[in-house]
Coordinates of N, CA and C in Angstrom, one line a residue:
M23 N 6.8 22.9 -12.0 CA 6.9 23.9 -10.9 C 5.6 24.7 -10.9
I24 N 5.0 25.0 -12.0 CA 3.8 25.7 -12.1 C 2.7 24.9 -11.5
T25 N 2.7 23.6 -11.8 CA 1.7 22.7 -11.3 C 1.7 22.6 -9.7
S26 N 3.0 22.6 -9.2 CA 3.1 22.5 -7.8 C 2.6 23.8 -7.1
Q27 N 2.8 24.9 -7.7 CA 2.3 26.2 -7.2 C 0.8 26.2 -7.3
F28 N 0.3 25.8 -8.4 CA -1.2 25.7 -8.6 C -1.8 24.8 -7.6
G29 N -1.1 23.7 -7.2 CA -1.7 22.8 -6.2 C -1.9 23.5 -4.9
K30 N -1.2 24.6 -4.6 CA -1.3 25.2 -3.3 C -2.5 26.2 -3.3
F31 N -3.1 26.4 -4.5 CA -4.3 27.3 -4.5 C -5.5 26.6 -4.0
P32 N -6.5 27.4 -3.6 CA -7.8 26.8 -3.1 C -8.4 25.8 -4.1
H33 N -8.1 26.1 -5.4 CA -8.8 25.2 -6.4 C -8.3 23.8 -6.2
G34 N -7.1 23.6 -5.7 CA -6.6 22.2 -5.5 C -7.2 21.5 -4.3
Q35 N -7.9 22.2 -3.5 CA -8.5 21.6 -2.3 C -9.8 20.9 -2.7
N36 N -10.3 20.1 -1.7 CA -11.6 19.4 -1.8 C -12.7 20.4 -2.0
Q37 N -13.4 20.3 -3.1 CA -14.5 21.3 -3.3 C -15.9 20.6 -3.0
S38 N -15.9 19.5 -2.4 CA -17.1 18.8 -2.1 C -18.0 19.6 -1.2
P39 N -17.5 20.2 -0.1 CA -18.4 21.0 0.8 C -19.1 22.1 0.2
W40 N -18.4 22.9 -0.7 CA -19.2 24.0 -1.3 C -20.2 23.6 -2.3
I41 N -19.9 22.5 -3.0 CA -20.8 21.9 -3.9 C -22.1 21.4 -3.2
F42 N -21.9 20.7 -2.1 CA -23.0 20.2 -1.3 C -23.9 21.4 -0.8
F43 N -23.2 22.4 -0.2 CA -24.1 23.4 0.4 C -24.7 24.3 -0.8
A44 N -24.0 24.4 -1.9 CA -24.6 25.1 -3.0 C -25.9 24.4 -3.5
I45 N -25.8 23.1 -3.6 CA -27.0 22.3 -4.0 C -28.1 22.4 -3.0
L46 N -27.7 22.4 -1.7 CA -28.7 22.5 -0.6 C -29.4 23.9 -0.7
Y47 N -28.6 24.9 -0.8 CA -29.2 26.3 -0.9 C -30.1 26.5 -2.1
L48 N -29.6 26.1 -3.3 CA -30.4 26.3 -4.5 C -31.6 25.5 -4.5
S49 N -31.6 24.3 -3.8 CA -32.8 23.5 -3.7 C -33.8 24.1 -2.9
I50 N -33.4 24.7 -1.7 CA -34.3 25.4 -0.8 C -34.9 26.6 -1.6
V51 N -34.1 27.4 -2.2 CA -34.6 28.6 -2.9 C -35.6 28.2 -4.0
Y52 N -35.3 27.2 -4.8 CA -36.1 26.7 -5.8 C -37.5 26.3 -5.3
L53 N -37.5 25.6 -4.2 CA -38.8 25.0 -3.7 C -39.6 26.1 -3.0
I54 N -39.0 27.0 -2.2 CA -39.8 27.9 -1.4 C -40.3 29.1 -2.3
T55 N -39.7 29.3 -3.5 CA -40.3 30.2 -4.4 C -41.3 29.6 -5.4
D56 N -41.6 28.3 -5.2 CA -42.6 27.6 -5.9 C -42.4 27.6 -7.4
Q57 N -41.2 27.3 -7.8 CA -40.9 27.2 -9.2 C -41.4 25.8 -9.7
P58 N -41.6 25.7 -11.0 CA -42.2 24.5 -11.6 C -41.2 23.3 -11.4
L59 N -41.7 22.2 -11.0 CA -40.9 21.0 -10.9 C -40.7 20.3 -12.2
E60 N -40.1 20.9 -13.1 CA -39.8 20.4 -14.4 C -38.3 20.2 -14.6
L61 N -37.9 19.0 -15.1 CA -36.6 18.6 -15.1 C -35.7 19.6 -15.9
H62 N -36.1 20.0 -17.0 CA -35.3 20.9 -17.9 C -35.1 22.3 -17.2
R63 N -36.1 22.8 -16.5 CA -35.9 24.0 -15.8 C -35.0 23.9 -14.7
I64 N -35.1 22.9 -13.9 CA -34.3 22.6 -12.7 C -32.8 22.5 -13.2
T65 N -32.6 21.7 -14.3 CA -31.2 21.5 -14.8 C -30.6 22.8 -15.3
K66 N -31.4 23.6 -16.0 CA -30.8 24.8 -16.5 C -30.6 25.8 -15.3
F67 N -31.5 25.8 -14.3 CA -31.3 26.7 -13.2 C -30.0 26.4 -12.4
F68 N -29.9 25.1 -12.1 CA -28.7 24.7 -11.3 C -27.4 24.9 -12.2
G69 N -27.5 24.5 -13.5 CA -26.3 24.6 -14.3 C -25.8 26.0 -14.4
T70 N -26.7 27.0 -14.6 CA -26.4 28.4 -14.7 C -25.7 28.9 -13.5
C71 N -26.3 28.6 -12.3 CA -25.7 29.0 -11.0 C -24.3 28.4 -10.8
F72 N -24.1 27.2 -11.2 CA -22.8 26.6 -11.0 C -21.7 27.2 -11.9
V73 N -22.1 27.4 -13.1 CA -21.1 28.1 -14.1 C -20.8 29.5 -13.6
C74 N -21.8 30.2 -13.1 CA -21.6 31.6 -12.6 C -20.7 31.5 -11.3
A75 N -20.9 30.5 -10.5 CA -20.0 30.3 -9.3 C -18.6 30.0 -9.7
L76 N -18.4 29.2 -10.7 CA -17.0 28.9 -11.1 C -16.3 30.1 -11.7
I77 N -17.1 31.0 -12.4 CA -16.5 32.2 -12.9 C -16.1 33.1 -11.7
A78 N -17.0 33.3 -10.7 CA -16.6 34.1 -9.6 C -15.4 33.6 -8.9
E79 N -15.4 32.2 -8.7 CA -14.2 31.6 -8.1 C -13.0 31.9 -8.8
S80 N -13.0 31.8 -10.1 CA -11.8 32.0 -11.0 C -11.4 33.5 -10.9
I81 N -12.3 34.4 -10.9 CA -12.0 35.9 -10.7 C -11.3 36.1 -9.4
G82 N -11.8 35.4 -8.3 CA -11.1 35.5 -7.0 C -9.7 35.0 -7.0
H83 N -9.5 33.8 -7.7 CA -8.1 33.3 -7.9 C -7.2 34.3 -8.6
N84 N -7.8 34.9 -9.7 CA -6.9 35.9 -10.4 C -6.5 37.0 -9.5
I85 N -7.4 37.5 -8.7 CA -7.1 38.6 -7.8 C -6.0 38.2 -6.8
A86 N -6.2 37.0 -6.2 CA -5.3 36.4 -5.2 C -3.9 36.1 -5.8
S87 N -3.8 35.9 -7.1 CA -2.6 35.6 -7.6 C -1.7 36.9 -7.9
V88 N -2.3 38.0 -7.8 CA -1.6 39.3 -8.0 C -1.4 40.0 -6.7
F89 N -2.4 40.0 -5.9 CA -2.3 40.8 -4.6 C -2.2 39.9 -3.4
N90 N -1.8 40.5 -2.3 CA -1.7 39.7 -1.0 C -3.1 39.6 -0.5
A91 N -3.2 38.9 0.7 CA -4.6 38.5 1.2 C -5.4 39.8 1.6
V92 N -4.7 40.7 2.2 CA -5.4 41.9 2.7 C -5.9 42.7 1.5
S93 N -5.0 43.0 0.5 CA -5.4 43.7 -0.7 C -6.5 43.1 -1.5
S94 N -6.4 41.7 -1.5 CA -7.4 41.0 -2.3 C -8.8 41.2 -1.8
V95 N -9.0 41.3 -0.5 CA -10.3 41.5 0.1 C -10.9 42.8 -0.4
F96 N -10.1 43.8 -0.5 CA -10.6 45.1 -0.9 C -10.8 45.2 -2.4
I97 N -9.8 44.7 -3.1 CA -9.8 44.7 -4.6 C -11.1 43.9 -5.1
G98 N -11.3 42.7 -4.5 CA -12.4 41.9 -4.9 C -13.8 42.6 -4.6
S99 N -13.9 43.3 -3.5 CA -15.1 44.1 -3.2 C -15.3 45.2 -4.2
M100 N -14.2 45.9 -4.6 CA -14.2 47.0 -5.5 C -14.7 46.6 -6.9
L101 N -14.3 45.4 -7.3 CA -14.6 44.9 -8.6 C -16.0 44.3 -8.6
T102 N -16.5 43.8 -7.5 CA -17.8 43.1 -7.5 C -18.9 44.2 -7.7
C103 N -18.8 45.3 -7.0 CA -19.8 46.4 -7.1 C -20.1 46.8 -8.6
P104 N -19.1 47.2 -9.4 CA -19.4 47.6 -10.7 C -19.9 46.5 -11.6
I105 N -19.4 45.3 -11.4 CA -19.9 44.1 -12.1 C -21.4 43.9 -11.9
M106 N -21.8 44.0 -10.6 CA -23.2 43.8 -10.3 C -24.1 45.0 -10.9
L107 N -23.6 46.2 -10.7 CA -24.4 47.4 -11.1 C -24.6 47.5 -12.6
T108 N -23.5 47.2 -13.3 CA -23.6 47.3 -14.8 C -24.5 46.2 -15.3
A109 N -24.7 45.1 -14.6 CA -25.5 43.9 -15.1 C -27.0 44.3 -15.0
V110 N -27.4 45.1 -14.1 CA -28.8 45.4 -13.9 C -29.2 46.8 -14.3
Q111 N -28.6 47.4 -15.3 CA -28.8 48.8 -15.6 C -30.2 49.1 -16.0
N112 N -30.8 48.3 -16.8 CA -32.1 48.6 -17.3 C -33.3 47.9 -16.6
F113 N -33.0 47.4 -15.4 CA -34.1 46.7 -14.7 C -35.1 47.7 -14.3
G114 N -36.4 47.5 -14.7 CA -37.5 48.4 -14.4 C -37.6 49.6 -15.3
N115 N -36.7 49.6 -16.3 CA -36.7 50.8 -17.2 C -36.6 50.3 -18.7
P116 N -37.8 50.2 -19.3 CA -37.9 49.7 -20.6 C -37.2 50.5 -21.8
S117 N -36.9 51.7 -21.4 CA -36.2 52.6 -22.5 C -34.9 52.0 -22.9
P118 N -34.5 52.1 -24.1 CA -33.3 51.5 -24.6 C -32.0 52.2 -24.1
L119 N -31.0 51.5 -23.8 CA -29.8 52.0 -23.3 C -28.9 52.6 -24.5
S120 N -28.0 53.5 -24.1 CA -27.0 53.9 -25.1 C -26.0 52.8 -25.4
L121 N -25.3 53.0 -26.5 CA -24.4 51.9 -26.9 C -23.3 51.6 -25.9
Y122 N -22.7 52.6 -25.3 CA -21.6 52.4 -24.4 C -22.1 51.7 -23.1
R123 N -23.3 52.0 -22.7 CA -23.9 51.4 -21.5 C -24.3 50.0 -21.8
T124 N -24.7 49.7 -23.0 CA -25.0 48.3 -23.4 C -23.8 47.5 -23.4
I125 N -22.7 48.0 -24.0 CA -21.4 47.3 -24.0 C -20.9 47.0 -22.6
L126 N -21.0 48.0 -21.7 CA -20.6 47.8 -20.3 C -21.5 46.7 -19.6
M127 N -22.8 46.7 -19.9 CA -23.7 45.8 -19.4 C -23.4 44.3 -19.8
Y128 N -23.0 44.1 -21.0 CA -22.7 42.8 -21.5 C -21.2 42.4 -21.3
M129 N -20.5 43.3 -20.6 CA -19.1 42.9 -20.2 C -19.2 42.2 -18.8
S130 N -20.3 42.3 -18.2 CA -20.5 41.6 -16.9 C -21.1 40.2 -17.1
Y131 N -20.4 39.2 -16.5 CA -20.9 37.9 -16.6 C -22.2 37.7 -15.9
I132 N -22.5 38.5 -14.9 CA -23.7 38.4 -14.1 C -24.9 38.7 -15.1
R133 N -24.7 39.6 -16.1 CA -25.8 39.8 -17.0 C -26.2 38.6 -17.8
Y134 N -25.3 37.8 -18.3 CA -25.6 36.6 -19.0 C -26.2 35.6 -18.0
A135 N -25.8 35.5 -16.8 CA -26.4 34.6 -15.8 C -27.8 35.0 -15.5
L136 N -28.1 36.3 -15.4 CA -29.4 36.7 -15.1 C -30.4 36.4 -16.2
E137 N -29.9 36.7 -17.5 CA -30.8 36.4 -18.6 C -31.1 34.8 -18.7
A138 N -30.1 34.1 -18.5 CA -30.2 32.6 -18.5 C -31.2 32.1 -17.5
L139 N -31.1 32.7 -16.2 CA -32.0 32.2 -15.2 C -33.4 32.7 -15.4
I140 N -33.6 33.9 -15.9 CA -34.9 34.3 -16.2 C -35.6 33.5 -17.3
V141 N -34.9 33.1 -18.3 CA -35.4 32.3 -19.4 C -35.7 30.9 -18.8
A142 N -34.8 30.4 -18.0 CA -35.0 29.0 -17.5 C -36.3 29.0 -16.6
L143 N -36.5 30.0 -15.8 CA -37.7 30.0 -14.9 C -39.0 30.5 -15.5
F144 N -38.9 31.4 -16.4 CA -40.2 32.0 -16.9 C -40.4 31.8 -18.4
G145 N -39.4 31.3 -19.1 CA -39.5 31.0 -20.5 C -40.1 29.7 -20.8
Y146 N -40.0 29.3 -22.1 CA -40.5 28.0 -22.6 C -41.9 27.7 -22.3
G147 N -42.7 28.8 -22.6 CA -44.2 28.6 -22.5 C -44.7 28.4 -21.1
R148 N -44.1 29.0 -20.1 CA -44.7 28.8 -18.8 C -46.0 29.6 -18.7
P149 N -47.0 28.9 -18.1 CA -48.3 29.6 -18.0 C -48.3 30.7 -16.9
K150 N -49.4 31.4 -16.8 CA -49.5 32.5 -15.9 C -49.3 32.1 -14.5
L151 N -48.6 32.9 -13.7 CA -48.4 32.6 -12.3 C -49.7 32.6 -11.5
P152 N -49.8 31.7 -10.5 CA -51.1 31.7 -9.7 C -51.4 33.0 -9.1
C153 N -52.7 33.4 -9.1 CA -53.1 34.7 -8.6 C -54.5 34.6 -8.1
S154 N -54.8 35.1 -6.9 CA -56.1 35.1 -6.4 C -57.1 35.9 -7.3
K155 N -58.3 35.5 -7.4 CA -59.3 36.2 -8.2 C -59.6 37.6 -7.6
K156 N -59.4 37.7 -6.3 CA -59.7 39.0 -5.6 C -58.7 40.0 -5.9
D157 N -57.5 39.6 -6.3 CA -56.4 40.5 -6.4 C -56.1 40.7 -7.9
Y158 N -55.5 41.8 -8.2 CA -55.0 42.1 -9.6 C -53.5 41.9 -9.6
C159 N -53.0 40.9 -10.3 CA -51.6 40.5 -10.3 C -51.0 41.0 -11.7
Y160 N -50.3 42.1 -11.6 CA -49.7 42.6 -12.8 C -48.6 41.7 -13.4
F161 N -47.9 41.0 -12.5 CA -46.8 40.2 -13.0 C -47.2 38.8 -13.1
S162 N -48.5 38.5 -13.2 CA -48.9 37.1 -13.4 C -48.4 36.6 -14.8
P163 N -48.5 37.3 -15.9 CA -48.0 36.8 -17.1 C -46.5 36.8 -17.1
P164 N -45.8 35.8 -17.4 CA -44.3 35.8 -17.4 C -43.7 36.8 -18.3
K165 N -44.4 37.2 -19.4 CA -43.8 38.2 -20.4 C -43.7 39.6 -19.7
E166 N -44.6 39.9 -18.7 CA -44.5 41.1 -18.0 C -43.2 41.2 -17.1
I167 N -42.9 40.0 -16.6 CA -41.7 40.0 -15.8 C -40.5 40.2 -16.7
I168 N -40.5 39.6 -17.9 CA -39.4 39.8 -18.8 C -39.3 41.2 -19.2
R169 N -40.4 41.8 -19.5 CA -40.4 43.2 -20.0 C -39.9 44.2 -19.0
I170 N -40.2 43.9 -17.7 CA -39.8 44.8 -16.7 C -38.3 44.6 -16.3
M171 N -37.9 43.3 -16.3 CA -36.5 43.0 -15.9 C -35.5 43.2 -17.0
L172 N -35.9 42.9 -18.2 CA -34.9 42.9 -19.3 C -35.2 44.1 -20.3
G173 N -36.4 44.7 -20.2 CA -36.7 45.8 -21.0 C -37.2 45.4 -22.4
S174 N -37.6 44.1 -22.5 CA -38.1 43.6 -23.8 C -39.0 42.4 -23.5
E175 N -40.0 42.2 -24.4 CA -40.9 41.1 -24.3 C -40.3 39.9 -25.0
I176 N -39.2 40.0 -25.7 CA -38.6 38.9 -26.4 C -37.6 38.2 -25.4
F177 N -37.8 36.8 -25.3 CA -36.9 36.1 -24.4 C -35.5 36.0 -25.0
P178 N -34.5 36.2 -24.2 CA -33.1 36.0 -24.7 C -32.9 34.5 -25.0
N179 N -31.8 34.3 -25.8 CA -31.4 32.9 -26.2 C -30.7 32.3 -25.0
F180 N -31.3 31.3 -24.4 CA -30.6 30.7 -23.2 C -29.3 30.1 -23.5
W181 N -29.1 29.4 -24.6 CA -27.9 28.7 -24.9 C -26.8 29.7 -25.3
L182 N -27.2 30.8 -25.9 CA -26.2 31.8 -26.2 C -25.6 32.4 -25.0
D183 N -26.5 32.7 -24.0 CA -26.0 33.2 -22.7 C -25.0 32.2 -22.0
I184 N -25.4 30.9 -22.1 CA -24.6 29.9 -21.5 C -23.2 29.8 -22.2
F185 N -23.3 29.9 -23.5 CA -22.0 29.9 -24.3 C -21.1 31.0 -23.9
A186 N -21.7 32.3 -23.7 CA -21.0 33.4 -23.3 C -20.3 33.2 -21.9
L187 N -21.1 32.6 -21.0 CA -20.5 32.3 -19.7 C -19.3 31.3 -19.7
F188 N -19.4 30.3 -20.6 CA -18.3 29.4 -20.7 C -17.1 30.1 -21.4
V189 N -17.3 31.0 -22.3 CA -16.2 31.7 -22.9 C -15.5 32.6 -21.8
I190 N -16.3 33.2 -21.0 CA -15.8 34.0 -19.9 C -15.0 33.2 -18.9
L191 N -15.6 32.0 -18.6 CA -14.9 31.1 -17.7 C -13.5 30.6 -18.3
F192 N -13.5 30.3 -19.6 CA -12.3 29.8 -20.3 C -11.3 31.0 -20.2
I193 N -11.7 32.2 -20.5 CA -10.7 33.3 -20.5 C -10.2 33.5 -19.1
S194 N -11.0 33.5 -18.1 CA -10.6 33.7 -16.7 C -9.6 32.6 -16.3
K195 N -9.9 31.4 -16.7 CA -8.9 30.3 -16.3 C -7.6 30.5 -17.1
G196 N -7.7 30.9 -18.3 CA -6.4 31.1 -19.1 C -5.6 32.2 -18.5
L197 N -6.3 33.3 -18.1 CA -5.6 34.4 -17.4 C -5.0 34.0 -16.1
L198 N -5.7 33.1 -15.3 CA -5.1 32.6 -14.1 C -3.9 31.8 -14.4
Y199 N -3.9 31.0 -15.4 CA -2.7 30.2 -15.7 C -1.5 31.1 -16.0
Y200 N -1.8 32.2 -16.8 CA -0.7 33.1 -17.2 C -0.2 33.9 -16.0
L201 N -1.0 34.3 -15.1 CA -0.6 35.0 -13.9 C 0.2 34.1 -13.0
L202 N -0.2 32.9 -12.9 CA 0.6 32.0 -12.0 C 1.9 31.7 -12.7
K203 N 2.0 31.6 -14.0 CA 3.2 31.4 -14.7 C 4.2 32.5 -14.5
Q204 N 3.6 33.7 -14.4 CA 4.5 34.9 -14.2 C 5.0 35.0 -12.8
R205 N 4.2 34.4 -11.9 CA 4.7 34.3 -10.4 C 5.9 33.5 -10.4
V206 N 6.0 32.4 -11.1 CA 7.0 31.4 -11.1 C 8.2 31.8 -12.0
Q207 N 7.8 32.2 -13.3 CA 8.8 32.5 -14.3 C 8.4 33.9 -14.9
P208 N 8.7 35.0 -14.2 CA 8.2 36.3 -14.7 C 9.0 36.8 -15.9
N209 N 8.4 37.4 -16.8 CA 9.0 38.0 -18.0 C 9.6 39.4 -17.6
K210 N 10.2 40.1 -18.5 CA 10.8 41.3 -18.2 C 9.8 42.4 -17.7
V211 N 8.6 42.4 -18.3 CA 7.6 43.4 -18.0 C 7.2 43.2 -16.5
F212 N 6.9 41.9 -16.1 CA 6.5 41.6 -14.8 C 7.6 41.9 -13.8
Q213 N 8.9 41.7 -14.2 CA 10.0 42.0 -13.3 C 10.1 43.5 -13.0
I214 N 10.0 44.2 -14.1 CA 10.0 45.7 -13.9 C 8.8 46.2 -13.0
M215 N 7.7 45.6 -13.2 CA 6.5 46.0 -12.5 C 6.7 45.7 -11.0
H216 N 7.3 44.5 -10.8 CA 7.6 44.1 -9.4 C 8.6 45.0 -8.7
T217 N 9.6 45.4 -9.5 CA 10.6 46.3 -8.9 C 10.0 47.6 -8.5
I218 N 9.2 48.1 -9.4 CA 8.5 49.4 -9.2 C 7.6 49.3 -8.0
R219 N 6.9 48.2 -7.8 CA 6.0 48.0 -6.7 C 6.8 48.0 -5.4
K220 N 8.0 47.3 -5.4 CA 8.8 47.2 -4.2 C 9.3 48.7 -3.8
M221 N 9.7 49.5 -4.8 CA 10.2 50.8 -4.6 C 9.1 51.6 -4.0
I222 N 7.9 51.5 -4.5 CA 6.7 52.3 -3.9 C 6.5 51.9 -2.5
I223 N 6.5 50.6 -2.2 CA 6.2 50.2 -0.9 C 7.3 50.6 0.1
S224 N 8.5 50.5 -0.3 CA 9.6 50.9 0.6 C 9.6 52.5 0.8
H225 N 9.2 53.2 -0.2 CA 9.0 54.7 -0.1 C 7.9 55.0 0.9
L226 N 6.8 54.3 0.8 CA 5.7 54.6 1.7 C 6.0 54.2 3.1
N227 N 6.8 53.2 3.3 CA 7.2 52.8 4.6 C 8.1 53.8 5.3
I228 N 8.9 54.6 4.4 CA 9.8 55.6 5.0 C 8.9 56.7 5.5

């Protein structure tokens, strides 16, 4: 029964179109920004973006499994803003963050994706970026980009960030299964919450 309900979710639909357009978009972005045509960089760039997209899709499914279509639009937007803001807290500010801000920053999956993308594009011994002799290019050395964007000249561990993204993806998929199961076979806690929700809605309608 749970499987049949899950089949009605967007996840059960053909995902070929969004995969095709994602590859098309990422290819255009990679080429017009003049990134190195190196296989390991391209693979890591595309892989990180796809894992990040799967996490975002899973979060959307979790929200849709709890709220109706109208509420999901607003709840999704409300969650997206803090997730993005906490991920980029120290961009352009090399001073160290406090402990609680660091914890909040690394609770965002976007932070791990950003670190992985920066390492994939500017790490692994990438030479200085092209710069005209007439101009002074402060960000020509890749280490300067890392220092400004991440607040450190030490490159993060790419594979550690990817591992963290897969852990978040696994947790979000597990939570989705649990929420769908509660929709079909709710336990007592969910039954009580559903009853309270109906009472609040009926009271507001009055």
